[in-house]
PDB file of C-alpha atoms in Angstrom:
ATOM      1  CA  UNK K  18      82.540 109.894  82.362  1.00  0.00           C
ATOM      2  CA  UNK K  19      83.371 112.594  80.401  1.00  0.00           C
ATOM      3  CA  UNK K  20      87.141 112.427  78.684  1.00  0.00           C
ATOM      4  CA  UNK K  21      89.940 114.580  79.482  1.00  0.00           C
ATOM      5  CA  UNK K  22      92.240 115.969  76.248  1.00  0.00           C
ATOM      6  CA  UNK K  23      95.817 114.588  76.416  1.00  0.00           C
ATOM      7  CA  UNK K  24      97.162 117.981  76.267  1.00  0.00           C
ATOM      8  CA  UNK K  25      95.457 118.747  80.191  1.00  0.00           C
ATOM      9  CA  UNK K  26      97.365 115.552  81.021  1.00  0.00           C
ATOM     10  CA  UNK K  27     100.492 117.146  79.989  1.00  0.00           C
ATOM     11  CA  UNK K  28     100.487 120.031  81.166  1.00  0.00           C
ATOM     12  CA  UNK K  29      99.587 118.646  84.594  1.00  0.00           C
ATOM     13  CA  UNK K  30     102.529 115.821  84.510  1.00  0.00           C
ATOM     14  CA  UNK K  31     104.267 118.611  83.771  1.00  0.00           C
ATOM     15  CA  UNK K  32     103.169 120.967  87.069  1.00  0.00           C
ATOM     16  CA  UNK K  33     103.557 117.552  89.141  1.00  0.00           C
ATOM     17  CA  UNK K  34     106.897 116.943  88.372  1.00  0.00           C
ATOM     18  CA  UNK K  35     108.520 120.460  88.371  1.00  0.00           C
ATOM     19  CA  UNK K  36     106.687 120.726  92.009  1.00  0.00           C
ATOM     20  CA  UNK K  37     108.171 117.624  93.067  1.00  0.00           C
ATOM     21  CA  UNK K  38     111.949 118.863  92.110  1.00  0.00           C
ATOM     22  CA  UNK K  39     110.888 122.674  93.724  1.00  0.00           C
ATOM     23  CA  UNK K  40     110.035 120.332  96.924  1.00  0.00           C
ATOM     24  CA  UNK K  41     112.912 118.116  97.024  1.00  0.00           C
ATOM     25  CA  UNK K  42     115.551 121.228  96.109  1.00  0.00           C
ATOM     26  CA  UNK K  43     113.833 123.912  98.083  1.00  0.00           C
ATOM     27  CA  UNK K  44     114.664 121.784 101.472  1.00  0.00           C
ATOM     28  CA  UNK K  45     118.003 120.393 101.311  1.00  0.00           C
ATOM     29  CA  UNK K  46     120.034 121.051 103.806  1.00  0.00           C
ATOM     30  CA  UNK K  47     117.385 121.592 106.454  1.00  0.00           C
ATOM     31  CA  UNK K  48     116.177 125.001 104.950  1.00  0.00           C
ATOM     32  CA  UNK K  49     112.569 126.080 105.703  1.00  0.00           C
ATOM     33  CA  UNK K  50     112.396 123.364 109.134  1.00  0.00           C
ATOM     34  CA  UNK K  51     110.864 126.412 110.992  1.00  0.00           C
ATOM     35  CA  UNK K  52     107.203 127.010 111.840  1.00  0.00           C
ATOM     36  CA  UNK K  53     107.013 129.954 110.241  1.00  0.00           C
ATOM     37  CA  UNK K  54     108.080 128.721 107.146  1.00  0.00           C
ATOM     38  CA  UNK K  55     106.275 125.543 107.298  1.00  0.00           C
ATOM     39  CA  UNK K  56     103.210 127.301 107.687  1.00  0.00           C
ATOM     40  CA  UNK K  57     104.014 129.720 104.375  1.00  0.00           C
ATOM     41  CA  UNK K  58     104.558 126.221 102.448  1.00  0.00           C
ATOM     42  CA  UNK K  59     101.259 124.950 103.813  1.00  0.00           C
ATOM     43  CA  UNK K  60      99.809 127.869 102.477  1.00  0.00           C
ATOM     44  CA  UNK K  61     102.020 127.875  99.281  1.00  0.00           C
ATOM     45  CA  UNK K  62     100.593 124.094  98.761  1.00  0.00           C
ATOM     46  CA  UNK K  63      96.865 125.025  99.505  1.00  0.00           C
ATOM     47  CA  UNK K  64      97.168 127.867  96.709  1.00  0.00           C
ATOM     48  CA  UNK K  65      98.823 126.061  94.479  1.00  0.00           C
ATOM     49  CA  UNK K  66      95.855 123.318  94.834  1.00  0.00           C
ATOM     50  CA  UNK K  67      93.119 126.363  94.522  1.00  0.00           C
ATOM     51  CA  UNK K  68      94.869 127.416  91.621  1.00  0.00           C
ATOM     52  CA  UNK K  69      94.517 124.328  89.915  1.00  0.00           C
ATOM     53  CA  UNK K  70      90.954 124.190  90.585  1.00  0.00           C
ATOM     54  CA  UNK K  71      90.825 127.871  88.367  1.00  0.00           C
ATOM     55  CA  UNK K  72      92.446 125.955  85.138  1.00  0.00           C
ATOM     56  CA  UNK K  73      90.059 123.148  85.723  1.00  0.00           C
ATOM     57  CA  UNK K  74      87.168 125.259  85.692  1.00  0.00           C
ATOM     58  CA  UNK K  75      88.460 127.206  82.967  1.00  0.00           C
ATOM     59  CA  UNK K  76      89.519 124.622  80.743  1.00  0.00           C
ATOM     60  CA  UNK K  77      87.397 121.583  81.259  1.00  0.00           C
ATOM     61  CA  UNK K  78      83.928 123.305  82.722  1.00  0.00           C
ATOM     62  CA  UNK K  79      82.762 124.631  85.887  1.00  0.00           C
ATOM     63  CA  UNK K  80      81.013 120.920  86.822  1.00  0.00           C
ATOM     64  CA  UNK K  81      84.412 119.501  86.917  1.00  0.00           C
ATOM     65  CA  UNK K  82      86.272 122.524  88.603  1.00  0.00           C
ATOM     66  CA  UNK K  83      83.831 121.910  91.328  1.00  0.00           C
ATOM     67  CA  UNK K  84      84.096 118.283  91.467  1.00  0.00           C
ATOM     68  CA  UNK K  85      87.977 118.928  91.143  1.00  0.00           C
ATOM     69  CA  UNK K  86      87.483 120.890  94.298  1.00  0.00           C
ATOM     70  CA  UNK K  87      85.168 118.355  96.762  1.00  0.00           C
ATOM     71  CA  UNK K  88      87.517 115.934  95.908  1.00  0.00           C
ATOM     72  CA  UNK K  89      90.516 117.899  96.965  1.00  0.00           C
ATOM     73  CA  UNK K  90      89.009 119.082  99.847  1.00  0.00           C
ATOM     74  CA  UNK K  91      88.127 115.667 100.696  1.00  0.00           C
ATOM     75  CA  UNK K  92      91.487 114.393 100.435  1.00  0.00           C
ATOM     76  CA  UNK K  93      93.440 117.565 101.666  1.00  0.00           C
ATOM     77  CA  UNK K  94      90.996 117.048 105.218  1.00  0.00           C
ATOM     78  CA  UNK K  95      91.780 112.733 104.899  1.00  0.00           C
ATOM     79  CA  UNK K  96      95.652 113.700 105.053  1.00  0.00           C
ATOM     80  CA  UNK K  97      95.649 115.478 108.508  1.00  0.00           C
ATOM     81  CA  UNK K  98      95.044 111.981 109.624  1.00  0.00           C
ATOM     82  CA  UNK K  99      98.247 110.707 107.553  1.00  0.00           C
ATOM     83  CA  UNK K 100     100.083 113.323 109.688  1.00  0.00           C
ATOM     84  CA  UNK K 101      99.116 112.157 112.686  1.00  0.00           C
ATOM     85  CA  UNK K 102     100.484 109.167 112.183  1.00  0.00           C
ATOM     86  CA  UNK K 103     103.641 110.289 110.683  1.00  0.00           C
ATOM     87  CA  UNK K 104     104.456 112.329 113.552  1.00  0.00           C
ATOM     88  CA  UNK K 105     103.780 109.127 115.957  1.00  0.00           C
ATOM     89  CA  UNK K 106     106.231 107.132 113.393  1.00  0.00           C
ATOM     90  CA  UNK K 107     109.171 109.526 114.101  1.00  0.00           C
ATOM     91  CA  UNK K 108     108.730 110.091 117.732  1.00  0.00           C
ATOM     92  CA  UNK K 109     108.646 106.404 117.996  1.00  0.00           C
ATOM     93  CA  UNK K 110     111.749 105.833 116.003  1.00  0.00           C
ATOM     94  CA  UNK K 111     113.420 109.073 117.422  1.00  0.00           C
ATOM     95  CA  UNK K 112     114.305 110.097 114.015  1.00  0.00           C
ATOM     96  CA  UNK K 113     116.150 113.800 114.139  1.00  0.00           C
ATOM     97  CA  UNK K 114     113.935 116.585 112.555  1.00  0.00           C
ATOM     98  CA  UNK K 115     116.419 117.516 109.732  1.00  0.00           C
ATOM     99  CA  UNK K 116     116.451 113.886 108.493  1.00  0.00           C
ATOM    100  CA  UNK K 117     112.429 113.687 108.410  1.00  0.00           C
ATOM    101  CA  UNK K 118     112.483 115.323 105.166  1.00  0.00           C
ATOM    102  CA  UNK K 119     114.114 113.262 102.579  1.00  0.00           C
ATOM    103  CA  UNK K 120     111.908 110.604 104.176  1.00  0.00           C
ATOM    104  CA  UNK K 121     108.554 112.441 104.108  1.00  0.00           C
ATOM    105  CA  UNK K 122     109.972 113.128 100.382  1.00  0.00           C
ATOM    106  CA  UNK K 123     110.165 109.411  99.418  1.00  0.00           C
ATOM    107  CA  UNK K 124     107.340 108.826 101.293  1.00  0.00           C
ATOM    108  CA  UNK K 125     105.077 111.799  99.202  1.00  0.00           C
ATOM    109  CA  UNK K 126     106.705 110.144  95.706  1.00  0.00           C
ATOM    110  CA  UNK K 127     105.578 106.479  96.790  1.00  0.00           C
ATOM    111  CA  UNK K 128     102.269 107.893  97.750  1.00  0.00           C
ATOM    112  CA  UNK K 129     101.783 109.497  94.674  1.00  0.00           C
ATOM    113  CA  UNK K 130     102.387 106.127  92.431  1.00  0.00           C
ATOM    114  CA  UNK K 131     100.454 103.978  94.846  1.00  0.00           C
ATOM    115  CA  UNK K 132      97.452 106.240  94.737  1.00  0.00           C
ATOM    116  CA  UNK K 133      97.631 106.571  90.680  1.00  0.00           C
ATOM    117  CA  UNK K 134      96.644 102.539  91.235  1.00  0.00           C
ATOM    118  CA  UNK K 135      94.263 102.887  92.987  1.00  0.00           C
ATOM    119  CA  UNK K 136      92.291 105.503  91.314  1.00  0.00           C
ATOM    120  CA  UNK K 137      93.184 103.737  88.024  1.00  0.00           C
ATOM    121  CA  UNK K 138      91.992 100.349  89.165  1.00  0.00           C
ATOM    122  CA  UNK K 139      88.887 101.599  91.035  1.00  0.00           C
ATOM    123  CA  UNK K 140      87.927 103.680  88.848  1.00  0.00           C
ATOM    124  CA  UNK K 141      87.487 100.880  86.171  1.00  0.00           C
ATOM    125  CA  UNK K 142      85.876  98.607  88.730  1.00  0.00           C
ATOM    126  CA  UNK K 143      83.030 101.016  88.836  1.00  0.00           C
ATOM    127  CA  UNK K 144      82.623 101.906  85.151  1.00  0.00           C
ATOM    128  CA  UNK K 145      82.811  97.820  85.320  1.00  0.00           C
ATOM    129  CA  UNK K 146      80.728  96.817  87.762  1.00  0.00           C
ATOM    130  CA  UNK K 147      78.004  99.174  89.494  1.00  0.00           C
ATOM    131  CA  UNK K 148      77.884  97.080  92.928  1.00  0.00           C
ATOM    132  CA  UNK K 149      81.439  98.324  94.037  1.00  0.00           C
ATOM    133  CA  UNK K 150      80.051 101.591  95.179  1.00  0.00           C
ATOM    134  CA  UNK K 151      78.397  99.696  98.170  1.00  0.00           C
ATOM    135  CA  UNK K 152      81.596  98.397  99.026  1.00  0.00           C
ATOM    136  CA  UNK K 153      83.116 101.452  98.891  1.00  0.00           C
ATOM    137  CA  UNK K 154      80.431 103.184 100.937  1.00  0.00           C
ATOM    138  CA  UNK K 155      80.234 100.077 103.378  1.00  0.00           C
ATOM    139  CA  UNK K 156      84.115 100.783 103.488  1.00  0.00           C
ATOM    140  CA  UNK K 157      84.335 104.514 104.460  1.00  0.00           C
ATOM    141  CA  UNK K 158      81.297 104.317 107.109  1.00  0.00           C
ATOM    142  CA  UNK K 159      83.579 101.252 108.956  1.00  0.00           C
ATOM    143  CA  UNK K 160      86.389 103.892 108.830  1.00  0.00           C
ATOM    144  CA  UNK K 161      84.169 106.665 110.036  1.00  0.00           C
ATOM    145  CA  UNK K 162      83.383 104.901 113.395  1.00  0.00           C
ATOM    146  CA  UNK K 163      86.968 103.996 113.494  1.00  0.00           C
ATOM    147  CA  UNK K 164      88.379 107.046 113.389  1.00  0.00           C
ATOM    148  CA  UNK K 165      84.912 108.632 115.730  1.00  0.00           C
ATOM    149  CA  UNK K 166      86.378 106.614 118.332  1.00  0.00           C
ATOM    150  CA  UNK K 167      90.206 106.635 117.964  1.00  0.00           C
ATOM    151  CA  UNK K 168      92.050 109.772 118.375  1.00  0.00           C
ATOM    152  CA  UNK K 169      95.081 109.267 116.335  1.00  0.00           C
ATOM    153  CA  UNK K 170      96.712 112.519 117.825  1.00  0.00           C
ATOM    154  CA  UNK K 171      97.069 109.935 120.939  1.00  0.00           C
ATOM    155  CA  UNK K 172      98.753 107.133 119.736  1.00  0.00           C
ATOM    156  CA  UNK K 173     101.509 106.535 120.988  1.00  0.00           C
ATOM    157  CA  UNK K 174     103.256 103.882 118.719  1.00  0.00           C
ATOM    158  CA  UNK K 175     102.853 102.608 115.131  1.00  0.00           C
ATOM    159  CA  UNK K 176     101.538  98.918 114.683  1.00  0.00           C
ATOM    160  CA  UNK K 177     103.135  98.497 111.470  1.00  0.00           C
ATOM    161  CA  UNK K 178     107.021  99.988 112.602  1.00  0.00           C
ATOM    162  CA  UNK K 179     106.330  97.809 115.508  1.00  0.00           C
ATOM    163  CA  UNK K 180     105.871  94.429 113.723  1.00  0.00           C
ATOM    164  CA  UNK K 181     108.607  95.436 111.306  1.00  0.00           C
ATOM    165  CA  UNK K 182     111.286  96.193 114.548  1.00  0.00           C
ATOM    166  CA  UNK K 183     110.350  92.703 115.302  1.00  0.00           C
ATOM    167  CA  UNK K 184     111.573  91.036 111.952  1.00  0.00           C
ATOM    168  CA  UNK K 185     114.160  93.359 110.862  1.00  0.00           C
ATOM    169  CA  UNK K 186     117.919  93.245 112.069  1.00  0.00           C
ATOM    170  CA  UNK K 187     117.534  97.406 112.551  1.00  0.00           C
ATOM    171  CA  UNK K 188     120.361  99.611 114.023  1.00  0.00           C
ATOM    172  CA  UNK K 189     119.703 101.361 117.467  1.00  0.00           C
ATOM    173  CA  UNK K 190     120.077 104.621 116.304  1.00  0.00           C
ATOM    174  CA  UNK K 191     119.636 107.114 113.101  1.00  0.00           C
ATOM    175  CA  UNK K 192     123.026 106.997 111.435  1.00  0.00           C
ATOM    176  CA  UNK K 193     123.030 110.073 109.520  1.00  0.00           C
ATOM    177  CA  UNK K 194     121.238 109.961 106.079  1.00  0.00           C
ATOM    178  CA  UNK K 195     121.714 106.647 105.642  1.00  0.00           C
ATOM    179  CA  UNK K 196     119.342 103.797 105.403  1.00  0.00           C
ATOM    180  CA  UNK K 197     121.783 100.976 105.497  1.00  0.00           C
ATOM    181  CA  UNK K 198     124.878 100.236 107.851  1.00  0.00           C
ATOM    182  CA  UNK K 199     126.809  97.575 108.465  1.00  0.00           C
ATOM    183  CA  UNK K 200     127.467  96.313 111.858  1.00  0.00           C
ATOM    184  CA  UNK K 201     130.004  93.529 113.245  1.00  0.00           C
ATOM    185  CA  UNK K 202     130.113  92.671 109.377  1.00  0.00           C
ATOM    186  CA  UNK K 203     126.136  92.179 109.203  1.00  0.00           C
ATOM    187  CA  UNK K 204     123.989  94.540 107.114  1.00  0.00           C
ATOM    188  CA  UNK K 205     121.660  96.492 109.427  1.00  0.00           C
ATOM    189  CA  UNK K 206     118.522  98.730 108.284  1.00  0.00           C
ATOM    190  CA  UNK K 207     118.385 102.136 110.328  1.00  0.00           C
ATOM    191  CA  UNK K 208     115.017 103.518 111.779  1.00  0.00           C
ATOM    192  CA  UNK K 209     115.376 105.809 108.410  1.00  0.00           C
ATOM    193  CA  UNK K 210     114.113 103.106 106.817  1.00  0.00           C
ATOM    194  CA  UNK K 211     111.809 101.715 108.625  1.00  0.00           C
ATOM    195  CA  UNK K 212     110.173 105.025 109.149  1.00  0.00           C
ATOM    196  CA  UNK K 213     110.228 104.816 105.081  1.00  0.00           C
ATOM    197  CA  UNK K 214     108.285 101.449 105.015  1.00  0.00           C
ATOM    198  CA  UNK K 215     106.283 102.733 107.471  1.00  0.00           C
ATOM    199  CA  UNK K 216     105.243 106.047 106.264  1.00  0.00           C
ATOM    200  CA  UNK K 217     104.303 103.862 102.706  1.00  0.00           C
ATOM    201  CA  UNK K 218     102.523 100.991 104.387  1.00  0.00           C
ATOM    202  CA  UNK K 219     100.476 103.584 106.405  1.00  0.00           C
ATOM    203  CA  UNK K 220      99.592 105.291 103.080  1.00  0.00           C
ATOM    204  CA  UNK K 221      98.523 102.421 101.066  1.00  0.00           C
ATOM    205  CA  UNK K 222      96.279 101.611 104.110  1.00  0.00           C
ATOM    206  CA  UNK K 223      94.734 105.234 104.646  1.00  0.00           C
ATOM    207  CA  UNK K 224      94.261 105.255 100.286  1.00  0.00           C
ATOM    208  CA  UNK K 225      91.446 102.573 101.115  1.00  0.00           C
ATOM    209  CA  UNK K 226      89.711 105.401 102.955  1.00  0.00           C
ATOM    210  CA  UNK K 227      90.486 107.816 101.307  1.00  0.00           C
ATOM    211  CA  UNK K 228      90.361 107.289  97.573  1.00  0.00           C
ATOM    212  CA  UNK K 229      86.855 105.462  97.518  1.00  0.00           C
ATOM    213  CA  UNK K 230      86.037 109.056  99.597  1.00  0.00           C
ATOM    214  CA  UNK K 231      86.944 111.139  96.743  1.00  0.00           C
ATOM    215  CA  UNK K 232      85.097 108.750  94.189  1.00  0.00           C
ATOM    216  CA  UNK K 233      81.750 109.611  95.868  1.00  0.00           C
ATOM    217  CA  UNK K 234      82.292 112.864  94.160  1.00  0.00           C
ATOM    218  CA  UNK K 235      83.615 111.906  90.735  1.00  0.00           C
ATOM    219  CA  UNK K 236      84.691 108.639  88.981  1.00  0.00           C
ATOM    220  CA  UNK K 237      86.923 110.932  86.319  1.00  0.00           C
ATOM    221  CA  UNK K 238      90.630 109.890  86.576  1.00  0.00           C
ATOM    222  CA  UNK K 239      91.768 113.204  85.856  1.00  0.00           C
ATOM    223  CA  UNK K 240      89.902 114.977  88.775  1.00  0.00           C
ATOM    224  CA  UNK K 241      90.715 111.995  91.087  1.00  0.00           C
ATOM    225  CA  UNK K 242      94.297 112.261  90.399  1.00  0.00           C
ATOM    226  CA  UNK K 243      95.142 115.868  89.946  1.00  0.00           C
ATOM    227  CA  UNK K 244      92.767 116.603  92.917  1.00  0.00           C
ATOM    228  CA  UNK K 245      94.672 113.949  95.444  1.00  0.00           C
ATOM    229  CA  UNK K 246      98.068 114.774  93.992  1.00  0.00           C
ATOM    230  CA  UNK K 247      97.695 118.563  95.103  1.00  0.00           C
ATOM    231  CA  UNK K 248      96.214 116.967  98.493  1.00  0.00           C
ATOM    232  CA  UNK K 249      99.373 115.649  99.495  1.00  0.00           C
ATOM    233  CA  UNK K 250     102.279 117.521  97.357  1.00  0.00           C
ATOM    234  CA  UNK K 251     102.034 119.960 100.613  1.00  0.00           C
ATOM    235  CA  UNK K 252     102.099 116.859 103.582  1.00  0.00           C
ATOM    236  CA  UNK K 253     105.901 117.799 104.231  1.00  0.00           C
ATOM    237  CA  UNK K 254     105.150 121.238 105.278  1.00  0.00           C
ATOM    238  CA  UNK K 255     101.241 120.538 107.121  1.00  0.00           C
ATOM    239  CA  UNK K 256     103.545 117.978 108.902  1.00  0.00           C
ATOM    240  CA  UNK K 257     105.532 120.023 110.340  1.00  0.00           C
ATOM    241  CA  UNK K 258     102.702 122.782 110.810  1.00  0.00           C
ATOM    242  CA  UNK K 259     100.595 120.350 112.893  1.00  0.00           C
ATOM    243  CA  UNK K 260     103.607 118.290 114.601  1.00  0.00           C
ATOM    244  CA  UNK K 261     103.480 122.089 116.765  1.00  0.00           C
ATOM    245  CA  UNK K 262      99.687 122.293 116.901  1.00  0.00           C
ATOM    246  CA  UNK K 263      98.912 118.243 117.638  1.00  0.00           C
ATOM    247  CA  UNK K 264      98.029 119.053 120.788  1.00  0.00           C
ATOM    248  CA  UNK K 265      95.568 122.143 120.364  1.00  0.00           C
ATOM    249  CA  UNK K 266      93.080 119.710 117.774  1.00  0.00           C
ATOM    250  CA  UNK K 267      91.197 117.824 120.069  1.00  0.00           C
ATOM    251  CA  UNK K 268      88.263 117.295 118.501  1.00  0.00           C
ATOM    252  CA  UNK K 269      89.350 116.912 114.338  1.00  0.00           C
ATOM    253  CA  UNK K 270      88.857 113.458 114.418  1.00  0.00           C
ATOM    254  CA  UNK K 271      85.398 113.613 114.627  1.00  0.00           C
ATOM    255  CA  UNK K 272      85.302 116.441 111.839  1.00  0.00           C
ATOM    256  CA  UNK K 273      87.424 113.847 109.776  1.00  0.00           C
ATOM    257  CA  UNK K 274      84.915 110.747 110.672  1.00  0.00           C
ATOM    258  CA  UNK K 275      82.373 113.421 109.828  1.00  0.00           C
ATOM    259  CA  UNK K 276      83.353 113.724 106.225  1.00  0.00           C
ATOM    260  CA  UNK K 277      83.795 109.750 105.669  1.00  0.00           C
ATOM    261  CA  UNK K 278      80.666 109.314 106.573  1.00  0.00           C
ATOM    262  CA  UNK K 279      79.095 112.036 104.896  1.00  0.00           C
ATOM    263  CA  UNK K 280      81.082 110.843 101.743  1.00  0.00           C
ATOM    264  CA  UNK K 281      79.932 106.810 102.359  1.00  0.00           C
ATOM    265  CA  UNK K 282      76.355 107.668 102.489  1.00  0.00           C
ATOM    266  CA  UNK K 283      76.760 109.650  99.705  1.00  0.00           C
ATOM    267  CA  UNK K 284      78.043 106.707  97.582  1.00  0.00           C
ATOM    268  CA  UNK K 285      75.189 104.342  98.866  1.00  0.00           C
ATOM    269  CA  UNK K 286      72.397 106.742  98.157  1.00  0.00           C
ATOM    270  CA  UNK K 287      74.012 108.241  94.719  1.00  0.00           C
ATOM    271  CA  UNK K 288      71.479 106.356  92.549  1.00  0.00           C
ATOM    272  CA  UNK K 289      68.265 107.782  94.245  1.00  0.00           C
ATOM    273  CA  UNK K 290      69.840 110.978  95.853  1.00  0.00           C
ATOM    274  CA  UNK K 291      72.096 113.089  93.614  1.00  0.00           C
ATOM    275  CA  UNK K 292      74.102 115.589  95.727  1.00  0.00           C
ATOM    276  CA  UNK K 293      76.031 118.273  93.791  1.00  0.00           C
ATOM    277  CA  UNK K 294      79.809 118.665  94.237  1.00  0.00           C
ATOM    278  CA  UNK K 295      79.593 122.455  95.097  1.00  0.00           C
ATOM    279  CA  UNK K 296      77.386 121.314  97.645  1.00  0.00           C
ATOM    280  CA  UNK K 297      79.788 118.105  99.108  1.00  0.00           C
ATOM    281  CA  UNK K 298      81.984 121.256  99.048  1.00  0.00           C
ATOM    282  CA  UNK K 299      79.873 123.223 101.548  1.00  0.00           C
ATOM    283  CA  UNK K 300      79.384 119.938 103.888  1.00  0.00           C
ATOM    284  CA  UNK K 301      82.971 119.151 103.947  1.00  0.00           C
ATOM    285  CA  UNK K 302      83.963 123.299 105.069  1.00  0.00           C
ATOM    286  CA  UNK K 303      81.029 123.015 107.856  1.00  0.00           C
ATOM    287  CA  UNK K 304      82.160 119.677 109.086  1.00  0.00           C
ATOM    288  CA  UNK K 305      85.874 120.100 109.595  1.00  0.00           C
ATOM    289  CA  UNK K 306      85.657 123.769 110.514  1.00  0.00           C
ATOM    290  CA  UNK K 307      83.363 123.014 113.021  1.00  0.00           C
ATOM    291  CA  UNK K 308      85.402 120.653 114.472  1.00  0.00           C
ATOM    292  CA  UNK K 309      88.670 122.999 114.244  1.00  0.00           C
ATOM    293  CA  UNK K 310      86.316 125.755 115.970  1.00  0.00           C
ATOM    294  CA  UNK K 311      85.360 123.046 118.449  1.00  0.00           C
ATOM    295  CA  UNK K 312      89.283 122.283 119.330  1.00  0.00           C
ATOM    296  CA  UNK K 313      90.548 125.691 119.291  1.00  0.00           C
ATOM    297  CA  UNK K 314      87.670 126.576 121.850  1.00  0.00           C
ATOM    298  CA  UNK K 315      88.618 123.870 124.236  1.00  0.00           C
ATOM    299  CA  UNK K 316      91.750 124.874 123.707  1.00  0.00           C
ATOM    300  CA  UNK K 317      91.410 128.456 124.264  1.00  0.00           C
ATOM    301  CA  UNK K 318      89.396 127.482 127.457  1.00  0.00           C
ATOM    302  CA  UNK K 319      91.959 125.361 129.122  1.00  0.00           C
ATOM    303  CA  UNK K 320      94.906 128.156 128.345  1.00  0.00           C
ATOM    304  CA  UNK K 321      92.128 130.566 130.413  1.00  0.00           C
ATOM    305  CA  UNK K 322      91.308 127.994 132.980  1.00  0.00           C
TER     306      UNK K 322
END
C-alpha cells in the first residue's frame, strides 16, 4: 500500500470541511428545495467528485486516480440505496420537506465519521490478516441477493424508526426545528430525531456493504476515504433529485445488486484474478446504466401504454 504525503491529506481536510460549511450555509432557510436546483447540486456534487479524481491522478499517479475513481463510483451507485431509505424514513415520520435538511445534514456529518472507522479499522484488518477479504466478499454477495430481491423503492416503513417509536416517549408531530419538547412536564423526542437516529443507524448498517465494496478496489486509506467522502457530500441534493424520480427506477436495484456482486467476487478471486480499476470502472457504468436504461424504458412504456 503505497503512502500518501501529509500535505494531500491537508489539502483534502481542507476541501471536506469548507464543502461541508458551503452545504450547511448554502441551504438555510429552505433555499435550493426545488427540483431544479436539486438536480444542479447533484450535478455540482458529481463534478466536484470528478474533479477530485483529476488532482489524484495528477498528484499521486494515474493507478490511484483510477482506483480513486472505481471506488467512488462504487460508493456514489451504493448511496442511491441510502436514499431510498431516507425517503421511506421521512414519509413514515411525516417530517415537512424544509426541515429534512438540517437532518440529512447531521446525518451526512455522522456518516462521514462513522465511515472514517470503518475504512480505518478494515483497512488494517487486511494489511493484518489476509483471510478478511473472504469475509468481506462472503459479505457483499449476501447483500447482493438481498438487495436482487428487495426493492427498497417499495418499502413502506423503516424497521429501525419502528423499533425506536416503540421505546421512545416521541411527540406526535414535528415541532418546528426542534428535536426535544417537553410535554405535560415530561421530556419528549420529536420524529426530528428519530429520523436523525434513523438516518445514522441505517448508515452504519449500509457502510458494511458498502465500504468492504470499495476495498475490492483499493486497500489505500486515502482513496477509500476521499473517494466515499465525495460519494455522499452530494446525498442531500440526489435525495431530493430521486424522492421525484422514485417511482420511474424500477429496475436499479438489480443494477445496484449487480455491482455488489461484481465487487464480492472480485475480492474472493483477487489473489488468482487481478482485475484493473479502470476496468471495475467500465463494469460498474455498464451495470447501473443498464439498469437505469432498463427503468426508464419501462417507464417510458407504461406513460405510452
Amino acid at each position: 500500500m503505497q503512502s500518501t504525503p501529509s500535505w494531500a491529506w491537508i489539502v483534502f481536510w481542507a476541501l471536506l470541511l469548507a464543502l461541508l460549511v458551503v452545504d450547511l450555509l448554502a441551504h438555510r432557510g429552505g433555499r435550493g428545495q426545488s427540483r431544479r436546483a436539486a438536480i444542479l447540486w447533484s450535478l455540482a456534487w458529481v463534478g466536484l467528485g470528478l474533479a477530485f479524481c483529476g488532482f489524484v491522478w495528477v498528484t499521486l499517479g494515474s493507478e490511484r486516480g483510477h482506483e480513486y475513481l472505481a471506488a467512488w463510483l462504487i460508493e456514489k451507485s451504493l448511496s442511491l440505496d441510502n436514499v431510498f431509505v431516507f425517503l421511506v424514513i421521512f414519509r413514515s415520520l411525516n417530517v415537512p420537506q424544509k426541515y429534512q435538511h438540517e437532518v440529512l445534514f447531521l446525518g451526512i456529518f455522522g456518516a462521514l465519521v462513522f465511515r472514517a472507522l470503518f475504512i480505518f479499522v478494515g483497512a488494517a484488518a487486511l494489511q493484518r490478516w489476509g483471510w478478511v477479504s473472504y469475509v468481506f466478499g462472503a459479505i457483499l454477495l449476501i447483500t447482493a441477493w438481498r438487495v436482487f430481491r428487495e426493492d427498497p423503492s417499495k418499502q413502506q416503513d423503516n424497521r429501525v424508526v419502528r423499533w425506536l417509536s416503540r421505546r421512545l416517549p416521541v411527540s406526535d408531530q414535528v415541532e418546528g426545528p426542534h428535536f426535544f419538547v417537553k410535554h405535560q412536564g415530561r421530556r419528549r423526542v420529536t420524529p426530528l430525531l428519530l429520523a436523525l437516529i434513523g438516518l445514522e443507524v441505517t448508515d452504519i448498517l449500509f457502510a458494511v456493504d458498502s465500504v468492504p465494496a470499495a476495498f475490492s478496489v483499493t486497500t489505500d486509506t486515502f482513496i477509500l476515504y476521499s473517494s466515499n467522502a465525495f460519494a455522499i457530500l452530494g446525498l442531500r441534493a440526489l435525495y431530493l433529485v430521486i424522492a421525484g424520480a422514485v417511482g420511474q427506477l424500477r429496475y436499479l436495484h438489480y443494477g445496484l445488486a449487480g455491482v455488489l456482486a461484481f465487487a464480492g467476487v472480485k475480492m474472493a478471486v483477487e489473489q488468482w484474478v487481478h482485475i484493473p480499476p479502470l476496468l471495475s470502472v467500465g463494469i460498474i457504468l455498464v451495470v447501473i446504466g443498464a439498469a437505469v436504461g432498463a427503468s426508464l424504458a419501462h417507464r417510458t412504456r407504461e406513460v405510452q401504454a
